[in-house]
Short mmCIF file of C-alpha atoms in Angstrom, two decimals:
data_model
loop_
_atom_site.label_atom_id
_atom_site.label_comp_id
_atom_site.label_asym_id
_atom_site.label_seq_id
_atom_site.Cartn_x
_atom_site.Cartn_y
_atom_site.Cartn_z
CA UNK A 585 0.00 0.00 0.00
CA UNK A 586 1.13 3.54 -0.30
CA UNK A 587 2.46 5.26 2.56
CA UNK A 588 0.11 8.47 3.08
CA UNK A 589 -1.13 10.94 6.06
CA UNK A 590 -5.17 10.01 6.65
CA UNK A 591 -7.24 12.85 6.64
CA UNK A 592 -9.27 13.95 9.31
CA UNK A 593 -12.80 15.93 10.15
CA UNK A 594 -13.25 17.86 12.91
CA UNK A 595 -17.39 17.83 13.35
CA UNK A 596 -18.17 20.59 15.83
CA UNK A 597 -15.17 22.69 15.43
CA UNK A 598 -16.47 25.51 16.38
CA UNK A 599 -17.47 24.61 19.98
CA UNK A 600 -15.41 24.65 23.34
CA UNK A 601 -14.26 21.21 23.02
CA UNK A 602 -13.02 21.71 19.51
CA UNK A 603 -11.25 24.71 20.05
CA UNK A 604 -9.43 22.57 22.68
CA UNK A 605 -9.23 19.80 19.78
CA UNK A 606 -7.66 22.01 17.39
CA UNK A 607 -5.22 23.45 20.10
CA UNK A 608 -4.36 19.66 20.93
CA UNK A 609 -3.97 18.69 16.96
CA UNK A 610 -1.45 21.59 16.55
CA UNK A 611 0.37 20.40 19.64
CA UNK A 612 0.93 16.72 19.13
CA UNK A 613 2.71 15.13 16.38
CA UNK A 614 1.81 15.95 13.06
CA UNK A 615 0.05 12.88 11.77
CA UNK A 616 -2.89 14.01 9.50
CA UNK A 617 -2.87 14.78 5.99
CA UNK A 618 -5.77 17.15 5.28
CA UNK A 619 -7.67 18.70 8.36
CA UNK A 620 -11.30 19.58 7.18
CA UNK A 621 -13.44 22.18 10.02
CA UNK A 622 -17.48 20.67 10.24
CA UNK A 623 -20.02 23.04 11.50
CA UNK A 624 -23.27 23.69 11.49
CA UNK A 625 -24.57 26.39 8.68
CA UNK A 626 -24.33 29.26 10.98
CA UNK A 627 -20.71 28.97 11.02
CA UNK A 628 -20.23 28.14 7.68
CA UNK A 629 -17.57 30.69 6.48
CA UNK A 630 -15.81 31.28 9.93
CA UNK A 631 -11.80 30.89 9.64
CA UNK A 632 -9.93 28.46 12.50
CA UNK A 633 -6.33 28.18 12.95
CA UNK A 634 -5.21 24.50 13.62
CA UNK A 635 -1.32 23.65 12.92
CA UNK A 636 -0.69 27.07 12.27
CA UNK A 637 -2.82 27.77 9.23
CA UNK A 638 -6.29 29.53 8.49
CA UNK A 639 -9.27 27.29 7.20
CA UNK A 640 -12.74 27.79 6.71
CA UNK A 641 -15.68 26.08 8.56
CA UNK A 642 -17.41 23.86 6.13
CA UNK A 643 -21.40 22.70 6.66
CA UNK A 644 -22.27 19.43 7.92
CA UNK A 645 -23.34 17.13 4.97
CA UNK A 646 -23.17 14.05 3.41
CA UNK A 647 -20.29 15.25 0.88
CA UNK A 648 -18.04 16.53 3.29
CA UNK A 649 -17.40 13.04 4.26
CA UNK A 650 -15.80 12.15 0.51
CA UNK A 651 -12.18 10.96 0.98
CA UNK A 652 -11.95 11.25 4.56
CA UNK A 653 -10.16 8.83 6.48
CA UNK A 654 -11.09 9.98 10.12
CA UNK A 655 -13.53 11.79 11.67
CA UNK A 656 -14.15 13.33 15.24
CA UNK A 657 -17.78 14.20 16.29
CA UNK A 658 -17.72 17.16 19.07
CA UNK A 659 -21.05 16.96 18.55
CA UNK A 660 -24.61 16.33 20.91
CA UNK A 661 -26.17 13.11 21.34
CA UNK A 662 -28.59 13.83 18.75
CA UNK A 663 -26.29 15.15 15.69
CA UNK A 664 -24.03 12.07 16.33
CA UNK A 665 -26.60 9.51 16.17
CA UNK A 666 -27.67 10.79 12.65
CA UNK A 667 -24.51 11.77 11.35
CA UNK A 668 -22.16 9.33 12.51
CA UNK A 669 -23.59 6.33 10.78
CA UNK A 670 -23.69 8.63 7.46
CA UNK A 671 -20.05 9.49 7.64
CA UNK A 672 -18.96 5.57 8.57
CA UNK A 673 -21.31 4.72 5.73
CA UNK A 674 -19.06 6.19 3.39
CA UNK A 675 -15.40 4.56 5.07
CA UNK A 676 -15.15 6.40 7.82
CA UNK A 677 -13.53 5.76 10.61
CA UNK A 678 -15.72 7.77 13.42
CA UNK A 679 -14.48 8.78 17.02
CA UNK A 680 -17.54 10.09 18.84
CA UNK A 681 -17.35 11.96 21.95
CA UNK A 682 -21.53 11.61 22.72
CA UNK A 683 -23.64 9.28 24.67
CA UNK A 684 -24.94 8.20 21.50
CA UNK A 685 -23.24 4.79 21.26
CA UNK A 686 -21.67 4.33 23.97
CA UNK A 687 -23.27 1.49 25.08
CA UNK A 688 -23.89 -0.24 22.40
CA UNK A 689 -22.27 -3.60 21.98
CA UNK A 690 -21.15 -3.05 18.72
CA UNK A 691 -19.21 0.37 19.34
CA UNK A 692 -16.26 -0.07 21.33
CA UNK A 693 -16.02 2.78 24.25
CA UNK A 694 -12.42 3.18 24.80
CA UNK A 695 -9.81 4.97 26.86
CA UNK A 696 -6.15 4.16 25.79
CA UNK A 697 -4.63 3.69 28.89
CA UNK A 698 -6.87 1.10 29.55
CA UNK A 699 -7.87 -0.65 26.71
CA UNK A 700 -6.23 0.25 23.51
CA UNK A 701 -6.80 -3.14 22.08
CA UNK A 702 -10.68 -2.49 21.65
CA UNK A 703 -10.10 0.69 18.99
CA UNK A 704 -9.82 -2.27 16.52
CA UNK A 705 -13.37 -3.66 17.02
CA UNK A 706 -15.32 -1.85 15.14
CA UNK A 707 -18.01 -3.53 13.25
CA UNK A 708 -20.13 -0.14 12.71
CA UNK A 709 -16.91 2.31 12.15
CA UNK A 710 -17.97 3.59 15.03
CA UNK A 711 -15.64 4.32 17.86
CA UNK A 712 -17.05 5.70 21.48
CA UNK A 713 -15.33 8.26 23.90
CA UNK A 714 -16.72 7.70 27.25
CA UNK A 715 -18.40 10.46 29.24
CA UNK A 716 -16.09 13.41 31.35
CA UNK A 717 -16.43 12.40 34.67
CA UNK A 718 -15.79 8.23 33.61
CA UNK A 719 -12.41 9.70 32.12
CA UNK A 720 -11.57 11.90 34.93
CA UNK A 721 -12.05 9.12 37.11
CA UNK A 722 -10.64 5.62 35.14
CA UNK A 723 -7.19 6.04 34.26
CA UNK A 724 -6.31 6.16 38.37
CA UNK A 725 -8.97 3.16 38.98
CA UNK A 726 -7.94 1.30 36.55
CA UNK A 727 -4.42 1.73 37.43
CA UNK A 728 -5.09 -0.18 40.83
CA UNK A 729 -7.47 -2.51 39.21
CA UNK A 730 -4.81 -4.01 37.26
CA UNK A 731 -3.34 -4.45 40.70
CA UNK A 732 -5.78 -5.22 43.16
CA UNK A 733 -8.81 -6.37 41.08
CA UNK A 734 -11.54 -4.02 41.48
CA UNK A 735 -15.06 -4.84 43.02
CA UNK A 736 -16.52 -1.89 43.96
CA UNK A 737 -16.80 2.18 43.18
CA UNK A 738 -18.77 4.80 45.28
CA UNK A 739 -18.34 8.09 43.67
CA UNK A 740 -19.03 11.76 44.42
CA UNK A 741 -18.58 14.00 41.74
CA UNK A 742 -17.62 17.75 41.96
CA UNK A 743 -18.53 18.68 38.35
CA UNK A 744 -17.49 22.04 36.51
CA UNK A 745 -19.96 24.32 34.81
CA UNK A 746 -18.18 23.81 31.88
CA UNK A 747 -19.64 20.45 31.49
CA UNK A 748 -23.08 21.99 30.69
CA UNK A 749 -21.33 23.67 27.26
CA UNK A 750 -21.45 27.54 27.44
CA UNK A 751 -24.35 28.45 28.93
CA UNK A 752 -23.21 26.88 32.10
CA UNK A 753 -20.16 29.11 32.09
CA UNK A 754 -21.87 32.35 31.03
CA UNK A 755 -24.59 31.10 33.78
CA UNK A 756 -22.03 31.21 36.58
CA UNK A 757 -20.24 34.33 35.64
CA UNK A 758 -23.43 36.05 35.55
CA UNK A 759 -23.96 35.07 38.63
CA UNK A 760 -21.26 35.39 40.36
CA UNK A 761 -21.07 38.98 38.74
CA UNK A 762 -24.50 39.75 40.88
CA UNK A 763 -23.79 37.88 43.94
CA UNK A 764 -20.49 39.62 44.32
CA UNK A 765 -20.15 42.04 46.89
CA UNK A 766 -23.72 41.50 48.09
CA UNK A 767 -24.62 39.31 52.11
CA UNK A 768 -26.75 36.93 49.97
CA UNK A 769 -26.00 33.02 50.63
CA UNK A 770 -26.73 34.07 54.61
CA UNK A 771 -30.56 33.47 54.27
CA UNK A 772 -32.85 30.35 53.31
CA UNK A 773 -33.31 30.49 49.70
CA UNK A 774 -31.97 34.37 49.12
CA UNK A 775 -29.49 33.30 46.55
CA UNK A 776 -32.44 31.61 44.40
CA UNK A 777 -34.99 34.12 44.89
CA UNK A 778 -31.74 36.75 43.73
CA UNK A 779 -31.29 35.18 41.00
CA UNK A 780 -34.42 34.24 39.40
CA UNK A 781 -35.86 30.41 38.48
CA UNK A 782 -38.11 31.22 35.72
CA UNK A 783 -37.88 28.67 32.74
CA UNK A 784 -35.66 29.77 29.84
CA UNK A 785 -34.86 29.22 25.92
CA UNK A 786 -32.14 27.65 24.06
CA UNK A 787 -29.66 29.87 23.17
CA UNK A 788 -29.14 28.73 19.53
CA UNK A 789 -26.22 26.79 17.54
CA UNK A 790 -26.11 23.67 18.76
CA UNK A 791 -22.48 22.28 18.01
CA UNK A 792 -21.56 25.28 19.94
CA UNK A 793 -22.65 24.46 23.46
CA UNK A 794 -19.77 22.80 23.51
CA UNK A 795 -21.04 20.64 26.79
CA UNK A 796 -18.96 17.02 27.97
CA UNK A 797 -22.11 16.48 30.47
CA UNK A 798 -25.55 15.88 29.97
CA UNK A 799 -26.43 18.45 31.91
CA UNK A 800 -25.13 20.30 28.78
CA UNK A 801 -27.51 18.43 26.32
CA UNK A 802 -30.52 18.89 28.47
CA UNK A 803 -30.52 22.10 28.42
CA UNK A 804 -30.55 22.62 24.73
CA UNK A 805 -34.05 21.69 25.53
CA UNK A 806 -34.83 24.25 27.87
CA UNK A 807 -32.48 26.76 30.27
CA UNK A 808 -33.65 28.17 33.40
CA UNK A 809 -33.87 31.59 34.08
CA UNK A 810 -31.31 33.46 35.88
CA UNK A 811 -32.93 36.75 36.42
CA UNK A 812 -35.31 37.81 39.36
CA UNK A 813 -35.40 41.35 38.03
CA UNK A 814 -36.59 40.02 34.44
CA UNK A 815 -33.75 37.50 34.14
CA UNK A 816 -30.88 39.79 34.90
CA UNK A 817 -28.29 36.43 35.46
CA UNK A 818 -28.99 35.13 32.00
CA UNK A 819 -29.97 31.56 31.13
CA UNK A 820 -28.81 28.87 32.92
CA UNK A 821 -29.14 24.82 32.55
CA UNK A 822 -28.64 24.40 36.14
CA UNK A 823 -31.74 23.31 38.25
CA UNK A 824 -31.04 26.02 41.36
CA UNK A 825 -28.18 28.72 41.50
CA UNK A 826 -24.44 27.54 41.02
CA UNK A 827 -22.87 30.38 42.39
CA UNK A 828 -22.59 30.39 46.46
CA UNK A 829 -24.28 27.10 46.44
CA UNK A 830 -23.62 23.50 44.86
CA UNK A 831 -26.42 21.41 42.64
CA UNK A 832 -26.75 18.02 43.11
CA UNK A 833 -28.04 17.14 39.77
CA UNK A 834 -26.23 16.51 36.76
CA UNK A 835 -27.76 14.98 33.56
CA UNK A 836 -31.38 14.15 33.00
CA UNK A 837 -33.99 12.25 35.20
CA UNK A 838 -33.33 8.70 34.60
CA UNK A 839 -35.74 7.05 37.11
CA UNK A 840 -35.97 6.02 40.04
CA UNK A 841 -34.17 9.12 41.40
CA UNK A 842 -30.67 8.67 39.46
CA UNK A 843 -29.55 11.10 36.72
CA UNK A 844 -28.26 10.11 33.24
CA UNK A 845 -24.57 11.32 34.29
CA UNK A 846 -24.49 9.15 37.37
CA UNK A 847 -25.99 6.08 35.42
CA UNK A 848 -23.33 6.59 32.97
CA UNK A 849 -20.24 6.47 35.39
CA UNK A 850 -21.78 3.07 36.45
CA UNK A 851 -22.32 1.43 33.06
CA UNK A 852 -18.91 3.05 31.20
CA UNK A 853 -16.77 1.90 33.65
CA UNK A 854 -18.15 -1.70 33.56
CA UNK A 855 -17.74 -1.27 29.43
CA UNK A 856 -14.05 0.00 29.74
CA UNK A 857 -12.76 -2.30 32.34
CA UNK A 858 -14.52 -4.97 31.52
CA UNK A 859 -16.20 -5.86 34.47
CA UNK A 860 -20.28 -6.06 33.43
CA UNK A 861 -21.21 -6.98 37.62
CA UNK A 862 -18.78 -4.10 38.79
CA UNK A 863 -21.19 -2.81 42.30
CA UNK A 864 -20.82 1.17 41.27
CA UNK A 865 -23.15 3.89 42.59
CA UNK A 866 -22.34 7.93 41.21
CA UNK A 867 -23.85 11.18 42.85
CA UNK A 868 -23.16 13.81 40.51
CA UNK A 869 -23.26 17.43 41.77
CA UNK A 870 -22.15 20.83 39.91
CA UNK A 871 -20.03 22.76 42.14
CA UNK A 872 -18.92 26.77 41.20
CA UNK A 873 -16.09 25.83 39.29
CA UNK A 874 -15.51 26.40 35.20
CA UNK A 875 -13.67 23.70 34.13
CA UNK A 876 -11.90 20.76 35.55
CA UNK A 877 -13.90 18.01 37.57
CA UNK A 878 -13.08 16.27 41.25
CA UNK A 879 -14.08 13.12 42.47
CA UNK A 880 -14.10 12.14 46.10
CA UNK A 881 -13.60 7.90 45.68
CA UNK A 882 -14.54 4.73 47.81
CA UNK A 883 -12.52 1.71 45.90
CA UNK A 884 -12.87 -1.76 47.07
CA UNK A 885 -10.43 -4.63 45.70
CA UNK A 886 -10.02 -8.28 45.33
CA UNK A 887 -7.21 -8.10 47.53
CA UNK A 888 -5.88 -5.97 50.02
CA UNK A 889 -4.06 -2.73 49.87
CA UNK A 890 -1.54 -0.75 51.02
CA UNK A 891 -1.17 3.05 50.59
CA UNK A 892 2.50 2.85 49.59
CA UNK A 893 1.72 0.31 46.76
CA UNK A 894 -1.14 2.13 45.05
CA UNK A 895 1.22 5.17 45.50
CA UNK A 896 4.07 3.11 43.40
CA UNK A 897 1.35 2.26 40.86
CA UNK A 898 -0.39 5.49 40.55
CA UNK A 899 2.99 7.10 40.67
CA UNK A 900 3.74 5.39 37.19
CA UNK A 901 0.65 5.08 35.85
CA UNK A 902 0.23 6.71 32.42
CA UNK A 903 -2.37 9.76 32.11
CA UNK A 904 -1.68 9.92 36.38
CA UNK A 905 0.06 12.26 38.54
CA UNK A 906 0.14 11.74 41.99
CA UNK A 907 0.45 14.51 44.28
CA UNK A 908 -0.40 13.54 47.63
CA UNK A 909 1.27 14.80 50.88
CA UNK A 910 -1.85 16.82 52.61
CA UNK A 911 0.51 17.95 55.71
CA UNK A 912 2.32 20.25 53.15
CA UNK A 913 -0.86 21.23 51.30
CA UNK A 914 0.33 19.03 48.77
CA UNK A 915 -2.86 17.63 47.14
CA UNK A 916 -4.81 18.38 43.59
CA UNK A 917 -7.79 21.43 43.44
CA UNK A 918 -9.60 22.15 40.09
CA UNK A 919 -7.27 25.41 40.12
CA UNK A 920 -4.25 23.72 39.90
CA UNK A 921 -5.19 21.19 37.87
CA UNK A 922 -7.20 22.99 34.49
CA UNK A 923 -5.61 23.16 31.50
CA UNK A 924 -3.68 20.28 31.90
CA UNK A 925 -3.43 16.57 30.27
CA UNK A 926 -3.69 14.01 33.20
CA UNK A 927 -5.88 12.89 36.09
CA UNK A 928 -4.24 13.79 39.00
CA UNK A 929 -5.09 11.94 41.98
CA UNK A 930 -3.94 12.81 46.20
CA UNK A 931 -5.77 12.49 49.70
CA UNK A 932 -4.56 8.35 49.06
CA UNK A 933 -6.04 6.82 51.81
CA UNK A 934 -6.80 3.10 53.33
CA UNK A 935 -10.43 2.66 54.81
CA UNK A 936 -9.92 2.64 58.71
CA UNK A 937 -12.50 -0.14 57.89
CA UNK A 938 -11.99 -1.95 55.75
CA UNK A 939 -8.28 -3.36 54.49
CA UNK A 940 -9.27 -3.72 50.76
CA UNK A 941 -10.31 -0.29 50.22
CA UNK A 942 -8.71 2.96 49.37
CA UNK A 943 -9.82 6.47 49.48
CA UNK A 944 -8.87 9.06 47.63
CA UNK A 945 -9.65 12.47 45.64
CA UNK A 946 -8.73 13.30 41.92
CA UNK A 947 -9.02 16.29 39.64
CA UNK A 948 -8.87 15.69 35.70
CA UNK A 949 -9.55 19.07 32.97
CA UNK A 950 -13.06 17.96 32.09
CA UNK A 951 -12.75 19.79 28.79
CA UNK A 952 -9.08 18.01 28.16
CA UNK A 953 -8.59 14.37 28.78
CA UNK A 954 -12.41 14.21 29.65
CA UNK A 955 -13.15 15.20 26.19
CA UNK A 956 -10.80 16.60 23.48
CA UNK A 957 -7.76 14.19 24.23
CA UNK A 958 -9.35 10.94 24.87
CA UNK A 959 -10.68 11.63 21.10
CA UNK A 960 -7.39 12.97 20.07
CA UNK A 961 -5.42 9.78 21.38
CA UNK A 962 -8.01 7.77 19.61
CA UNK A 963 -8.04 8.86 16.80
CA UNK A 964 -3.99 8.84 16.55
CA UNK A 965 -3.76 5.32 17.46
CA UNK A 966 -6.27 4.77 14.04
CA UNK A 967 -3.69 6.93 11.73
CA UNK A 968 -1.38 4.54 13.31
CA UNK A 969 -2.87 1.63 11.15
CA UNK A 970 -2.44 3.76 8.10
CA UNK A 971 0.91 2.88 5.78
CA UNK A 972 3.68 5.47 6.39
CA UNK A 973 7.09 5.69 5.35
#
């Protein structure tokens, strides 16, 4: 065969997660022939830099598929699912970041520090990135599974606003612009009745929420009001005030009191690891942070554990960094942590109750590994099974 670059498209370019994308393409190792930038008509014509040169947005349809080797959809559930199939229709190797087949048994859902085998098995030419808080969460379990054999997860989430696209961060600097300087947060419900919970509108383009939750693709159906004083905080797709407070809902109502985001922490990481009985139970809750998620983790094993072991293994551990010495103030915070690649993981702990467990806390860039790079690494290991020189 003849050695050649594959091409790639970048579907939802114009979002936050493929601004990050394009950043990350022009950062890593120059492995794509032609880049073509998918968006939806109402950026048609806009001009992206990626690898240092200009190119224009182009429309989502069929034809902009033709002689593409690879293609990454930034995209919500909903433009995936009728898209994706499209563009594999026509030899395309897709890398989808949405919920949209994730779970289906014929898409694997990969994370290549885990299993990088699976990216090959691919009877739809389909590939699945899982959701942001499963990949700010499984490169450190699955670390110590590989060690310990994992049996159990209990998981609290401390989810960014930027996992509910762009109206979540406009939604908390808005309020956080009216709550500032003010005694509110010192009174039952003053915050909320501040700041307004009438119901909203969408706000528009799509592919440009840019959400990794599904908090973010629930409210494209509906944003709540922000304003008391006819809406003065703007839309939000939170369910009660972000700033001074924290929400304990993420996702959409998936029965029985569980959310769609904490379902999908439970059935990803049984897809990933490979573990279909894995006992896993998720509260998500959105905290007044913009981007990077934490994670406060209960991990049971096989067999038991010792802190200095699963600080050797986390220590090496690709996609980890361990930073864990709490009597220095040495541990991770979303502040620290944002903009960067891995998961990093400190407050490394053995239950006082239980000699097979560990607890522990971890930060991971939501919009970064727990979106854009996962897809990114992906979609590198496929140009790897192109020819080159």
């Amino acid at each position: 065969m003849t050695a050649r670059r594959p091409s790639l498209a970048v579907v939802g370019a114009t979002g936050a997660i493929g601004g990050v994308m394009l950043r990350i393409i022009s950062q890593h190792a120059d492995v794509w022939g032609e880049i073509r930038l998918v968006a939806s008509p109402r950026s048609v014509g806009r001009k992206l830099v990626v690898r240092g040169e200009e190119s224009e947005v182009l429309a989502l349809a069929e034809d902009v598929f033709d002689g593409v080797d690879v293609a990454l959809f930034l995209v919500p559930d909903e433009v995936s699912a009728r898209w994706a199939p499209i563009a594999a229709s026509k030899g395309v190797v897709v890398i989808d970041d949405s919920a949209a087949f994730r779970l289906d048994d014929d898409v694997p859902l990969v994370v290549p520090e885990i299993n990088p085998h699976a990216v090959r098995l691919r009877p739809r030419g389909i590939v699945a990135s899982p959701d942001c808080t499963t990949l700010s969460l499984i490169v450190a379990v699955g670390a110590l599974h590989a060690e310990f054999g994992l049996r159990e997860l209990i998981v609290s989430s401390y989810q960014a606003v930027s996992g509910a696209g762009r109206d979540g961060v406009a939604a908390l600097r808005d309020q956080l612009s009216l709550v500032a300087g003010t005694e509110l947060g010192t009174q039952p419900g003053d915050v909320r009745r501040a700041l307004g919970d009438g119901a909203g509108g969408g706000t528009g383009d799509a592919f440009d929420t840019g959400g990794t939750g599904g908090a973010g693709r629930a409210a494209r159906g509906g944003v709540r009001g922000g304003g008391g004083a006819g809406g003065r905080a703007g839309r939000s797709p939170f369910a009660a005030p972000v700033a001074l407070n924290v929400v304990p809902w993420a996702g959409t109502d998936a029965g029985d009191g569980w959310s769609t985001e904490e379902l999908a922490i439970r059935q990803e990481c049984r897809k990933v690891l490979g573990l279909p009985d894995l006992r896993t139970t998720a509260t998500c809750v959105y905290v007044p942070v913009l981007t990077t998620h934490s994670m406060s983790v209960h991990a049971r094993f096989e067999s038991e554990v010792t802190v200095d072991r699963a600080h050797e293994i986390l220590a090496t551990a690709p996609g980890v960094v361990l930073f864990d010495d709490p009597a220095a103030g040495d541990f991770p915070t979303p502040s620290d942590v944002v903009g960067t690649d891995p998961t990093w993981v400190g407050r490394v702990r053995r239950s006082m109750d239980d000699p097979r467990a560990l607890e522990m806390f971890l930060c991971g860039d939501n919009l970064r590994k727990g979106a854009a790079l996962n897809v990114a690494q992906i979609a590198e290991s496929v140009a790897a099974e192109f020819p080159r020189d």
